[in-house]
Short mmCIF file of C-alpha atoms and ligand atoms in Angstrom, two decimals:
data_model
loop_
_atom_site.label_atom_id
_atom_site.label_comp_id
_atom_site.label_asym_id
_atom_site.label_seq_id
_atom_site.Cartn_x
_atom_site.Cartn_y
_atom_site.Cartn_z
CA MET Q 6 -35.43 -78.70 -100.14
CA THR Q 7 -35.91 -76.06 -102.83
CA MET Q 8 -33.27 -73.38 -103.07
CA VAL Q 9 -34.26 -69.76 -102.66
CA SER Q 10 -34.05 -67.52 -105.71
CA ASN Q 11 -35.07 -64.14 -104.21
CA PRO Q 12 -32.11 -61.78 -104.84
CA ALA Q 13 -32.58 -60.17 -101.41
CA GLU Q 14 -31.54 -63.45 -99.82
CA SER Q 15 -29.00 -64.61 -102.39
CA ALA Q 16 -26.12 -63.27 -100.29
CA ILE Q 17 -26.72 -65.62 -97.38
CA MET Q 18 -27.43 -68.53 -99.75
CA SER Q 19 -24.15 -67.88 -101.53
CA ASP Q 20 -22.45 -68.56 -98.17
CA GLN Q 21 -23.27 -72.19 -98.96
CA PRO Q 22 -25.25 -73.25 -95.92
CA LYS Q 23 -24.66 -76.77 -94.72
CA GLN Q 24 -27.55 -79.06 -95.60
CA ASN Q 25 -28.73 -81.72 -93.15
CA GLN Q 26 -25.69 -81.22 -90.92
CA ALA Q 27 -26.28 -83.10 -87.66
CA TRP Q 28 -26.45 -81.02 -84.47
CA SER Q 29 -26.11 -82.27 -80.88
CA ASN Q 30 -25.94 -80.53 -77.52
CA TRP Q 31 -22.95 -80.99 -75.21
CA ALA Q 32 -24.63 -83.71 -73.10
CA GLN Q 33 -25.61 -85.55 -76.32
CA ASN Q 34 -29.13 -86.14 -75.05
CA PHE Q 35 -30.64 -84.14 -77.95
CA THR Q 36 -29.78 -84.26 -81.64
CA SER Q 37 -31.38 -82.90 -84.80
CA ASN Q 38 -30.76 -82.56 -88.53
CA PRO Q 39 -31.53 -78.99 -89.59
CA ALA Q 40 -32.35 -78.61 -93.28
CA LEU Q 41 -29.99 -75.60 -93.45
CA THR Q 42 -27.22 -74.50 -91.08
CA PHE Q 43 -25.82 -70.98 -91.46
CA TYR Q 44 -22.76 -69.31 -89.93
CA PRO Q 45 -23.59 -65.65 -90.74
CA ASP Q 46 -20.84 -63.08 -90.29
CA SER Q 47 -22.91 -59.90 -90.35
CA GLU Q 48 -26.22 -58.55 -89.08
CA SER Q 49 -27.67 -58.41 -92.56
CA ARG Q 50 -26.73 -62.05 -93.19
CA VAL Q 51 -28.64 -63.02 -89.99
CA ALA Q 52 -31.69 -61.08 -91.19
CA ASP Q 53 -31.36 -62.77 -94.61
CA ALA Q 54 -31.33 -66.19 -92.95
CA VAL Q 55 -34.51 -65.34 -91.02
CA ARG Q 56 -36.18 -64.27 -94.26
CA VAL Q 57 -35.05 -67.47 -96.00
CA ALA Q 58 -36.70 -69.48 -93.19
CA LEU Q 59 -39.90 -67.43 -93.50
CA ARG Q 60 -40.03 -67.86 -97.28
CA GLU Q 61 -39.37 -71.60 -97.10
CA ASN Q 62 -41.84 -72.07 -94.25
CA LEU Q 63 -39.10 -73.49 -92.02
CA THR Q 64 -38.66 -72.92 -88.30
CA LEU Q 65 -35.41 -71.34 -87.09
CA ARG Q 66 -33.38 -71.76 -83.93
CA THR Q 67 -30.13 -70.10 -82.91
CA ALA Q 68 -27.38 -72.02 -81.12
CA GLY Q 69 -25.02 -70.46 -78.62
CA SER Q 70 -22.44 -73.02 -77.46
CA SER Q 71 -25.11 -75.79 -77.38
CA LEU Q 72 -24.50 -76.46 -73.69
CA SER Q 73 -28.14 -76.54 -72.59
CA PHE Q 74 -29.41 -79.89 -71.35
CA SER Q 75 -32.93 -79.05 -72.60
CA PRO Q 76 -33.98 -79.28 -76.30
CA LEU Q 77 -33.99 -75.51 -76.84
CA VAL Q 78 -31.88 -75.57 -79.97
CA THR Q 79 -33.31 -78.61 -81.82
CA THR Q 80 -34.81 -77.85 -85.24
CA GLN Q 81 -35.57 -79.59 -88.51
CA GLY Q 82 -35.57 -76.17 -90.19
CA VAL Q 83 -32.82 -73.54 -90.07
CA LEU Q 84 -30.05 -73.47 -87.47
CA LEU Q 85 -27.92 -70.36 -86.95
CA HIS Q 86 -24.50 -70.37 -85.31
CA LEU Q 87 -23.25 -66.89 -84.44
CA ASP Q 88 -19.62 -67.93 -83.84
CA ASN Q 89 -18.59 -65.31 -86.45
CA LEU Q 90 -20.30 -62.46 -84.60
CA THR Q 91 -17.99 -61.91 -81.64
CA GLY Q 92 -16.13 -59.20 -79.75
CA ILE Q 93 -16.71 -56.10 -77.67
CA THR Q 94 -18.04 -53.19 -79.75
CA SER Q 95 -17.95 -50.42 -77.09
CA ILE Q 96 -17.64 -49.67 -73.39
CA ASP Q 97 -19.47 -46.74 -71.76
CA GLU Q 98 -17.25 -46.02 -68.76
CA GLU Q 99 -19.64 -43.54 -67.21
CA LYS Q 100 -22.71 -45.76 -67.36
CA GLN Q 101 -20.66 -48.90 -66.69
CA ARG Q 102 -22.01 -50.72 -69.71
CA VAL Q 103 -20.40 -52.92 -72.36
CA ARG Q 104 -21.78 -53.66 -75.83
CA VAL Q 105 -20.77 -57.00 -77.26
CA LEU Q 106 -21.74 -59.16 -80.23
CA ALA Q 107 -24.06 -62.01 -79.35
CA GLY Q 108 -21.79 -64.95 -80.25
CA THR Q 109 -18.99 -63.90 -77.87
CA THR Q 110 -18.32 -66.47 -75.16
CA VAL Q 111 -18.51 -65.51 -71.49
CA LYS Q 112 -14.82 -66.37 -71.22
CA ASP Q 113 -13.73 -64.13 -74.09
CA LEU Q 114 -15.98 -61.32 -72.92
CA ALA Q 115 -14.74 -61.53 -69.33
CA ALA Q 116 -11.08 -61.77 -70.36
CA GLU Q 117 -11.35 -58.76 -72.69
CA LEU Q 118 -13.28 -56.80 -70.07
CA TRP Q 119 -10.51 -57.53 -67.57
CA THR Q 120 -7.80 -56.06 -69.78
CA ARG Q 121 -9.92 -52.92 -70.09
CA GLY Q 122 -10.56 -52.59 -66.32
CA TRP Q 123 -13.99 -54.23 -65.97
CA SER Q 124 -15.65 -57.40 -64.69
CA LEU Q 125 -19.01 -59.12 -64.87
CA ARG Q 126 -20.58 -59.00 -61.41
CA ASN Q 127 -21.07 -62.76 -61.29
CA GLN Q 128 -20.72 -65.87 -63.49
CA GLY Q 129 -21.70 -69.55 -63.50
CA ILE Q 130 -19.21 -72.34 -62.83
CA ILE Q 131 -18.28 -72.67 -66.52
CA TRP Q 132 -17.52 -69.94 -69.06
CA GLU Q 133 -17.94 -71.54 -72.49
CA GLN Q 134 -21.51 -70.23 -72.95
CA ALA Q 135 -22.16 -67.68 -75.69
CA ILE Q 136 -23.31 -64.50 -73.97
CA ALA Q 137 -26.65 -64.70 -75.85
CA GLY Q 138 -27.08 -68.30 -74.65
CA ALA Q 139 -26.42 -67.32 -71.02
CA LEU Q 140 -28.89 -64.42 -71.25
CA ASN Q 141 -31.64 -66.37 -72.98
CA THR Q 142 -31.71 -69.05 -70.26
CA SER Q 143 -31.12 -66.90 -67.13
CA THR Q 144 -27.80 -68.56 -66.43
CA HIS Q 145 -26.55 -67.68 -62.93
CA GLY Q 146 -23.79 -68.05 -60.37
CA THR Q 147 -24.23 -67.93 -56.60
CA GLY Q 148 -24.10 -65.29 -53.90
CA ARG Q 149 -26.47 -63.23 -51.81
CA GLY Q 150 -27.47 -60.01 -53.54
CA LEU Q 151 -26.05 -61.19 -56.88
CA ARG Q 152 -28.42 -61.52 -59.83
CA GLY Q 153 -28.23 -63.84 -62.83
CA PHE Q 154 -27.12 -62.91 -66.35
CA SER Q 155 -30.54 -61.92 -67.76
CA SER Q 156 -30.91 -58.95 -65.45
CA MET Q 157 -27.56 -57.55 -66.64
CA LEU Q 158 -29.11 -56.93 -70.08
CA THR Q 159 -29.96 -53.23 -70.62
CA TRP Q 160 -30.28 -53.09 -74.43
CA VAL Q 161 -30.41 -55.52 -77.31
CA ARG Q 162 -30.33 -55.35 -81.10
CA LEU Q 163 -32.11 -58.33 -82.61
CA VAL Q 164 -33.80 -59.76 -85.69
CA ASP Q 165 -37.47 -60.37 -84.97
CA GLY Q 166 -39.72 -63.02 -86.48
CA ARG Q 167 -40.50 -60.80 -89.47
CA GLY Q 168 -36.84 -60.54 -90.40
CA GLU Q 169 -36.61 -56.91 -89.19
CA ILE Q 170 -33.66 -55.61 -87.16
CA ILE Q 171 -34.96 -53.79 -84.08
CA GLU Q 172 -33.51 -52.36 -80.85
CA ILE Q 173 -35.01 -52.72 -77.40
CA GLY Q 174 -33.61 -50.52 -74.64
CA GLU Q 175 -34.23 -49.68 -71.02
CA ASP Q 176 -37.21 -47.44 -71.68
CA ASP Q 177 -38.99 -50.19 -73.56
CA PRO Q 178 -41.17 -52.45 -71.38
CA ARG Q 179 -40.38 -55.35 -73.75
CA LEU Q 180 -36.85 -55.46 -72.33
CA HIS Q 181 -38.00 -57.50 -69.33
CA ALA Q 182 -39.54 -60.11 -71.62
CA VAL Q 183 -36.55 -60.26 -73.93
CA GLN Q 184 -34.01 -60.61 -71.09
CA THR Q 185 -34.87 -64.30 -70.65
CA GLY Q 186 -35.86 -64.71 -74.27
CA LEU Q 187 -35.36 -68.48 -74.74
CA GLY Q 188 -34.55 -67.71 -78.38
CA LEU Q 189 -38.26 -66.97 -78.84
CA MET Q 190 -38.11 -63.18 -78.99
CA GLY Q 191 -35.67 -62.93 -81.90
CA VAL Q 192 -32.07 -63.56 -82.84
CA PHE Q 193 -29.82 -61.43 -80.63
CA LEU Q 194 -27.13 -59.64 -82.64
CA GLU Q 195 -25.58 -57.31 -80.08
CA VAL Q 196 -26.27 -56.82 -76.38
CA GLU Q 197 -25.49 -54.23 -73.74
CA LEU Q 198 -24.69 -55.43 -70.22
CA GLU Q 199 -24.04 -53.81 -66.87
CA VAL Q 200 -20.43 -54.26 -65.76
CA VAL Q 201 -18.50 -53.32 -62.62
CA PRO Q 202 -14.92 -52.13 -62.08
CA ARG Q 203 -12.68 -55.18 -62.15
CA PHE Q 204 -12.01 -56.94 -58.85
CA PHE Q 205 -9.99 -59.81 -57.44
CA LEU Q 206 -11.32 -62.92 -55.69
CA GLU Q 207 -9.88 -65.74 -53.65
CA GLU Q 208 -11.55 -69.14 -53.48
CA THR Q 209 -11.67 -71.56 -50.57
CA PHE Q 210 -13.06 -75.07 -50.50
CA GLN Q 211 -14.15 -76.86 -47.32
CA PHE Q 212 -15.70 -80.29 -46.89
CA PRO Q 213 -17.99 -80.26 -43.82
CA HIS Q 214 -20.48 -83.00 -43.03
CA TRP Q 215 -24.00 -82.27 -44.24
CA ASP Q 216 -25.36 -81.67 -40.71
CA VAL Q 217 -22.72 -79.01 -40.09
CA ALA Q 218 -23.20 -77.44 -43.52
CA ALA Q 219 -26.98 -77.28 -43.16
CA LYS Q 220 -26.73 -75.58 -39.76
CA ALA Q 221 -24.12 -73.15 -41.08
CA TRP Q 222 -25.94 -72.39 -44.37
CA GLU Q 223 -27.45 -69.03 -43.37
CA ASN Q 224 -24.23 -67.80 -41.81
CA GLU Q 225 -22.05 -68.91 -44.75
CA VAL Q 226 -24.42 -67.23 -47.23
CA ALA Q 227 -24.33 -64.05 -45.16
CA THR Q 228 -20.57 -63.91 -44.64
CA ASN Q 229 -19.19 -64.95 -48.05
CA ARG Q 230 -19.54 -63.05 -51.33
CA ASN Q 231 -20.13 -66.32 -53.13
CA HIS Q 232 -21.33 -69.39 -51.29
CA GLY Q 233 -22.61 -72.55 -52.94
CA LEU Q 234 -22.42 -76.12 -51.82
CA MET Q 235 -22.59 -79.61 -53.23
CA TRP Q 236 -23.90 -82.46 -51.11
CA LEU Q 237 -22.19 -85.77 -51.78
CA LYS Q 238 -24.40 -88.76 -51.25
CA SER Q 239 -21.70 -91.41 -51.41
CA ASP Q 240 -17.95 -91.86 -51.28
CA THR Q 241 -17.78 -91.71 -55.08
CA SER Q 242 -20.14 -88.76 -55.72
CA ALA Q 243 -17.26 -86.26 -55.93
CA GLN Q 244 -15.73 -88.20 -58.83
CA GLU Q 245 -18.77 -87.55 -61.05
CA TYR Q 246 -17.80 -83.87 -61.22
CA SER Q 247 -14.05 -84.41 -60.68
CA LEU Q 248 -14.22 -82.50 -57.40
CA PRO Q 249 -11.24 -82.38 -55.07
CA SER Q 250 -11.66 -84.13 -51.69
CA PRO Q 251 -9.43 -84.62 -48.66
CA ASP Q 252 -7.15 -87.66 -48.93
CA GLY Q 253 -8.25 -90.91 -47.34
CA GLU Q 254 -11.47 -89.62 -45.75
CA SER Q 255 -14.96 -90.92 -46.47
CA MET Q 256 -16.94 -88.30 -48.40
CA ALA Q 257 -20.36 -89.91 -47.91
CA ASN Q 258 -22.85 -87.32 -46.57
CA ARG Q 259 -20.17 -84.62 -46.73
CA THR Q 260 -20.36 -81.38 -48.70
CA VAL Q 261 -18.03 -79.30 -50.83
CA TYR Q 262 -18.24 -75.56 -50.20
CA PHE Q 263 -17.63 -73.28 -53.17
CA GLN Q 264 -16.73 -69.98 -51.61
CA ALA Q 265 -15.08 -66.86 -52.95
CA ASN Q 266 -14.37 -63.51 -51.36
CA GLU Q 267 -12.92 -60.26 -52.59
CA ILE Q 268 -9.22 -59.59 -51.96
CA ASP Q 269 -6.93 -56.65 -52.66
CA PRO Q 270 -5.28 -56.62 -56.09
CA ILE Q 271 -2.36 -59.07 -56.37
CA PRO Q 272 0.42 -59.23 -58.97
CA GLU Q 273 0.10 -61.68 -61.83
CA ASN Q 274 2.74 -64.05 -60.45
CA ASP Q 275 0.47 -64.59 -57.39
CA TRP Q 276 -2.54 -65.66 -59.45
CA SER Q 277 -3.58 -69.30 -59.20
CA ASP Q 278 -5.97 -71.36 -61.34
CA ARG Q 279 -5.76 -74.43 -59.09
CA ILE Q 280 -9.37 -75.52 -58.43
CA GLY Q 281 -10.12 -75.21 -54.73
CA ALA Q 282 -7.45 -72.54 -54.22
CA ARG Q 283 -7.93 -70.09 -57.10
CA ARG Q 284 -6.80 -66.53 -56.61
CA GLY Q 285 -6.76 -63.63 -59.04
CA PRO Q 286 -9.08 -61.88 -61.52
CA ALA Q 287 -12.72 -62.46 -60.54
CA TYR Q 288 -13.63 -64.10 -63.85
CA ARG Q 289 -10.95 -66.79 -63.43
CA VAL Q 290 -12.08 -67.66 -59.90
CA LEU Q 291 -15.84 -67.70 -60.57
CA SER Q 292 -15.70 -69.99 -63.62
CA ALA Q 293 -13.51 -72.70 -65.08
CA PRO Q 294 -13.40 -74.60 -68.38
CA ILE Q 295 -15.60 -77.70 -68.62
CA GLY Q 296 -12.42 -79.55 -69.42
CA GLU Q 297 -11.58 -82.16 -72.03
CA GLY Q 298 -12.99 -85.58 -71.24
CA ALA Q 299 -15.45 -84.30 -68.58
CA LYS Q 300 -17.96 -87.02 -67.74
CA LEU Q 301 -21.44 -86.47 -69.17
CA PHE Q 302 -24.49 -85.99 -66.97
CA TYR Q 303 -28.12 -84.87 -67.38
CA GLU Q 304 -28.98 -82.01 -65.07
CA LEU Q 305 -32.26 -80.77 -63.68
CA GLU Q 306 -32.33 -77.53 -61.69
CA TYR Q 307 -35.24 -75.77 -59.99
CA ALA Q 308 -35.30 -72.47 -58.13
CA VAL Q 309 -37.35 -72.19 -54.93
CA PRO Q 310 -37.92 -69.26 -52.57
CA TYR Q 311 -34.72 -68.74 -50.59
CA GLU Q 312 -36.43 -69.31 -47.21
CA VAL Q 313 -37.48 -72.90 -48.00
CA ILE Q 314 -34.15 -74.22 -49.27
CA LEU Q 315 -33.25 -76.43 -46.30
CA GLU Q 316 -36.71 -77.94 -46.04
CA ALA Q 317 -36.72 -78.63 -49.79
CA THR Q 318 -33.22 -80.10 -49.93
CA ALA Q 319 -33.98 -82.51 -47.08
CA LEU Q 320 -36.81 -83.95 -49.19
CA VAL Q 321 -34.64 -84.11 -52.33
CA GLN Q 322 -31.97 -85.97 -50.36
CA ARG Q 323 -34.61 -88.51 -49.34
CA GLN Q 324 -35.49 -89.03 -53.02
CA SER Q 325 -31.82 -89.43 -53.83
CA GLU Q 326 -31.48 -92.17 -51.21
CA LEU Q 327 -34.44 -93.95 -52.81
CA HIS Q 328 -32.59 -93.95 -56.16
CA PRO Q 329 -29.17 -95.39 -55.21
CA GLU Q 330 -27.96 -95.59 -58.84
CA GLN Q 331 -28.17 -91.76 -59.07
CA ASN Q 332 -24.89 -90.70 -57.52
CA HIS Q 333 -24.20 -87.11 -58.63
CA PRO Q 334 -23.79 -84.32 -56.08
CA MET Q 335 -26.79 -82.10 -55.30
CA PHE Q 336 -25.86 -78.43 -55.87
CA MET Q 337 -27.33 -75.52 -53.84
CA ARG Q 338 -26.87 -71.86 -54.83
CA VAL Q 339 -28.34 -68.44 -53.98
CA ILE Q 340 -29.57 -65.81 -56.49
CA GLU Q 341 -31.01 -62.32 -55.96
CA ALA Q 342 -34.51 -61.44 -57.19
CA ASP Q 343 -34.73 -59.81 -60.63
CA ASP Q 344 -37.37 -58.34 -62.91
CA SER Q 345 -36.95 -60.51 -66.00
CA TRP Q 346 -40.37 -62.04 -66.75
CA MET Q 347 -39.34 -65.63 -67.47
CA SER Q 348 -36.38 -65.69 -65.11
CA PRO Q 349 -36.71 -68.34 -62.37
CA PHE Q 350 -35.72 -65.52 -60.01
CA TYR Q 351 -38.47 -63.10 -61.08
CA GLU Q 352 -39.31 -60.88 -58.08
CA ARG Q 353 -38.11 -63.57 -55.67
CA GLU Q 354 -34.83 -64.09 -53.88
CA SER Q 355 -34.13 -67.72 -54.72
CA ALA Q 356 -32.07 -70.74 -53.98
CA THR Q 357 -31.49 -73.31 -56.67
CA ILE Q 358 -31.28 -77.07 -56.23
CA SER Q 359 -29.79 -79.14 -58.99
CA VAL Q 360 -29.48 -82.88 -59.36
CA ALA Q 361 -28.30 -84.98 -62.27
CA GLY Q 362 -29.22 -88.18 -64.04
CA MET Q 363 -26.49 -90.77 -64.52
CA PRO Q 364 -25.71 -91.83 -68.11
CA GLY Q 365 -26.56 -95.45 -68.81
CA THR Q 366 -29.32 -95.55 -66.18
CA ASP Q 367 -33.05 -94.90 -66.31
CA TYR Q 368 -32.75 -91.56 -64.54
CA TRP Q 369 -36.19 -90.11 -65.35
CA PRO Q 370 -37.97 -91.68 -62.35
CA PHE Q 371 -35.47 -89.87 -60.10
CA LEU Q 372 -35.82 -86.55 -61.95
CA ARG Q 373 -39.60 -86.89 -61.86
CA ALA Q 374 -39.52 -87.60 -58.12
CA VAL Q 375 -37.41 -84.46 -57.58
CA HIS Q 376 -39.82 -82.46 -59.75
CA GLU Q 377 -42.80 -83.67 -57.72
CA THR Q 378 -40.95 -82.97 -54.48
CA LEU Q 379 -40.13 -79.38 -55.45
CA MET Q 380 -43.36 -78.27 -57.15
CA PRO Q 381 -45.19 -77.67 -53.84
CA PHE Q 382 -42.41 -75.16 -53.02
CA LYS Q 383 -43.45 -73.00 -56.01
CA ALA Q 384 -40.45 -74.20 -57.99
CA ARG Q 385 -39.38 -72.67 -61.31
CA ALA Q 386 -37.15 -74.52 -63.78
CA HIS Q 387 -33.76 -73.46 -65.12
CA TRP Q 388 -34.34 -73.13 -68.88
CA GLY Q 389 -30.99 -74.55 -69.85
CA LYS Q 390 -31.59 -77.74 -67.85
CA LEU Q 391 -34.01 -80.64 -67.87
CA HIS Q 392 -37.44 -80.11 -66.35
CA LEU Q 393 -40.94 -81.53 -66.33
CA MET Q 394 -42.97 -78.34 -66.11
CA THR Q 395 -46.12 -78.14 -68.23
CA ARG Q 396 -47.66 -74.99 -69.68
CA GLU Q 397 -50.12 -74.95 -66.75
CA ASP Q 398 -47.21 -75.19 -64.31
CA LEU Q 399 -45.50 -72.25 -66.04
CA GLN Q 400 -48.68 -70.20 -65.95
CA ARG Q 401 -48.92 -70.76 -62.20
CA ALA Q 402 -45.22 -70.19 -61.50
CA TYR Q 403 -44.55 -67.09 -63.63
CA PRO Q 404 -46.83 -64.12 -62.92
CA LYS Q 405 -46.02 -62.58 -66.33
CA PHE Q 406 -46.48 -65.79 -68.34
CA ASP Q 407 -49.57 -64.65 -70.29
CA GLU Q 408 -48.00 -61.28 -71.12
CA TYR Q 409 -44.85 -63.06 -72.24
CA VAL Q 410 -46.78 -65.31 -74.60
CA ALA Q 411 -48.72 -62.33 -75.98
CA LEU Q 412 -45.48 -60.47 -76.67
CA ARG Q 413 -43.88 -63.59 -78.18
CA ARG Q 414 -46.77 -63.72 -80.65
CA GLU Q 415 -46.21 -60.06 -81.55
CA GLN Q 416 -42.48 -60.50 -82.00
CA ASP Q 417 -42.90 -63.69 -84.01
CA PRO Q 418 -46.39 -63.80 -85.60
CA ASN Q 419 -45.55 -66.84 -87.75
CA GLY Q 420 -44.16 -68.95 -84.92
CA LEU Q 421 -40.82 -69.08 -86.73
CA PHE Q 422 -38.81 -69.50 -83.51
CA LEU Q 423 -40.92 -72.34 -82.02
CA ASN Q 424 -39.70 -75.93 -82.03
CA ASP Q 425 -41.41 -79.14 -80.91
CA TYR Q 426 -40.32 -78.59 -77.31
CA LEU Q 427 -41.29 -74.91 -77.09
CA ARG Q 428 -44.56 -74.98 -79.10
CA PRO Q 429 -46.69 -76.72 -76.43
CA LEU Q 430 -45.26 -74.41 -73.77
CA PHE Q 431 -45.35 -71.03 -75.52
CA ALA Q 432 -47.38 -71.11 -78.79
C1 FAD W 511 -21.08 -78.40 -67.67
C2 FAD W 511 -22.15 -77.34 -67.57
C3 FAD W 511 -22.12 -76.44 -66.52
C4 FAD W 511 -23.11 -75.45 -66.41
N1 FAD W 511 -23.05 -74.58 -65.37
C5 FAD W 511 -24.02 -73.66 -65.22
C6 FAD W 511 -23.99 -72.73 -64.14
O1 FAD W 511 -23.06 -72.69 -63.34
N2 FAD W 511 -25.03 -71.88 -64.00
C7 FAD W 511 -26.09 -71.90 -64.86
O2 FAD W 511 -27.02 -71.13 -64.65
N3 FAD W 511 -26.12 -72.73 -65.91
C8 FAD W 511 -25.11 -73.59 -66.12
N4 FAD W 511 -25.14 -74.42 -67.20
C9 FAD W 511 -26.22 -74.24 -68.19
C10 FAD W 511 -25.80 -73.23 -69.26
O3 FAD W 511 -25.26 -72.06 -68.69
C11 FAD W 511 -27.02 -72.81 -70.08
O4 FAD W 511 -27.64 -73.94 -70.62
C12 FAD W 511 -26.66 -71.81 -71.18
O5 FAD W 511 -27.80 -71.43 -71.86
C13 FAD W 511 -25.72 -72.40 -72.19
O6 FAD W 511 -25.26 -71.39 -73.06
P1 FAD W 511 -25.05 -71.73 -74.58
O7 FAD W 511 -24.33 -70.59 -75.20
O8 FAD W 511 -24.50 -73.07 -74.75
O9 FAD W 511 -26.57 -71.70 -75.11
P2 FAD W 511 -27.34 -72.79 -75.95
O10 FAD W 511 -27.56 -73.98 -75.13
O11 FAD W 511 -26.69 -72.97 -77.27
O12 FAD W 511 -28.72 -72.00 -76.16
C14 FAD W 511 -29.50 -71.64 -75.05
C15 FAD W 511 -30.66 -70.76 -75.50
O13 FAD W 511 -30.15 -69.51 -75.95
C16 FAD W 511 -30.68 -69.23 -77.24
N5 FAD W 511 -29.71 -68.43 -77.97
C17 FAD W 511 -28.40 -68.64 -78.14
N6 FAD W 511 -27.86 -67.66 -78.90
C18 FAD W 511 -28.88 -66.82 -79.21
C19 FAD W 511 -28.99 -65.61 -79.95
N7 FAD W 511 -27.94 -65.06 -80.56
N8 FAD W 511 -30.19 -65.01 -80.03
C20 FAD W 511 -31.29 -65.53 -79.43
N9 FAD W 511 -31.25 -66.68 -78.74
C21 FAD W 511 -30.06 -67.30 -78.61
C22 FAD W 511 -30.90 -70.59 -77.86
O14 FAD W 511 -31.80 -70.52 -78.94
C23 FAD W 511 -31.46 -71.33 -76.68
O15 FAD W 511 -32.82 -71.04 -76.52
C24 FAD W 511 -24.15 -75.38 -67.37
C25 FAD W 511 -24.17 -76.29 -68.45
C26 FAD W 511 -23.17 -77.25 -68.56
C27 FAD W 511 -23.20 -78.20 -69.72
#
């Protein structure tokens, strides 16, 4: 590739971008060889990198922690890593808002918030995501009345597809499009999120049989702050996610409850990080590290209207039985409706159902069967996970799809942020 000589961009080029450095996501199901990989350490360097891509007619994608199972980050053009843009920049105590640089991980953000008296309202089961990655894919936890990450976003400073730094705040209708931006609306530099005064949680795990868990679902959702459950198809399903299980008992057709409830503050020597019995700061009970040596898997997750969850899961279980080599737990969670245009939870209280493909097997027939099972329930895909939705499916499922695409074209008139996966869906 030809090197750029424009002095306006010489600063970022003098950072010596990596050329043809291989990239892979965590699950290793997607790889690419970007022509140039940058690790900018300032806003202006990010804008420079965008202008380099424009000048060289290259596409550009931004990586968070590369945890998504879908090919959101793949590019043959320019890849940005914002690992050098981290840390809290300000906290507005009155408005209960934090401003943080986009490359900060959920873990570092939550830990720093805690020391300053604040918490995120909810989190997913892991915390290694970059905050911009979690926002751009509508990452979520579980719990009635609790929204996903995207809806926490109240302001963002970003570099658009022209290489301009712009701000989008609460009074700007574009905010709802940018909240679940998929990396298509610009490179996030700094974000503002709603936070809540810090609180303590205690976790309990239970392992009821599926029939009991299904009957109790409504009541457990109503009476626990956070309730999610995994259904285990076979005796060995729990091992795929290294889940605890009671000694010596068959786990086939049992479930694992993930429940957490608020407790009064406890001193630090009473905190526990033991999975299944965690107790302490909310952020340490809601999420855990992926862990060294975690087994790989290939996850698909769809959100359906909350009311149909039990009907839908019964059909997914039937598909799972028809694919005996697919042994991972099925995960059910609850998420409050939000107003982020491309969020799976847009204007709809939702329940999510996730399944996973087993490495070393032909898992696509199973994932396709689950897709076909869930589409009649008006399913919407999790953007960070595998899915089989076409552009026509998206148009039907997301009421704001056409407006989103129109705004994407305004934000990025040259299609700089499109890759081979996103172009057919959003060009
Ligand atoms: C083991 C495991 C457990 C998981 N658990 C959960 C869970 O409990 N709940 C859940 O909802 N999801 C979960 N996920 C999915 C995960 O939260 C999402 O895929 C999330 O997007 C990953 O964050 P990331 O920082 O790795 O983003 P990446 O995968 O790197 O990127 C995701 C998207 O964000 C964009 N992006 C990143 N940074 C920027 C930026 N600065 N500006 C603009 N766009 C940007 C990327 O371009 C891409 O489109 C899990 C994934 C794994 C592997």
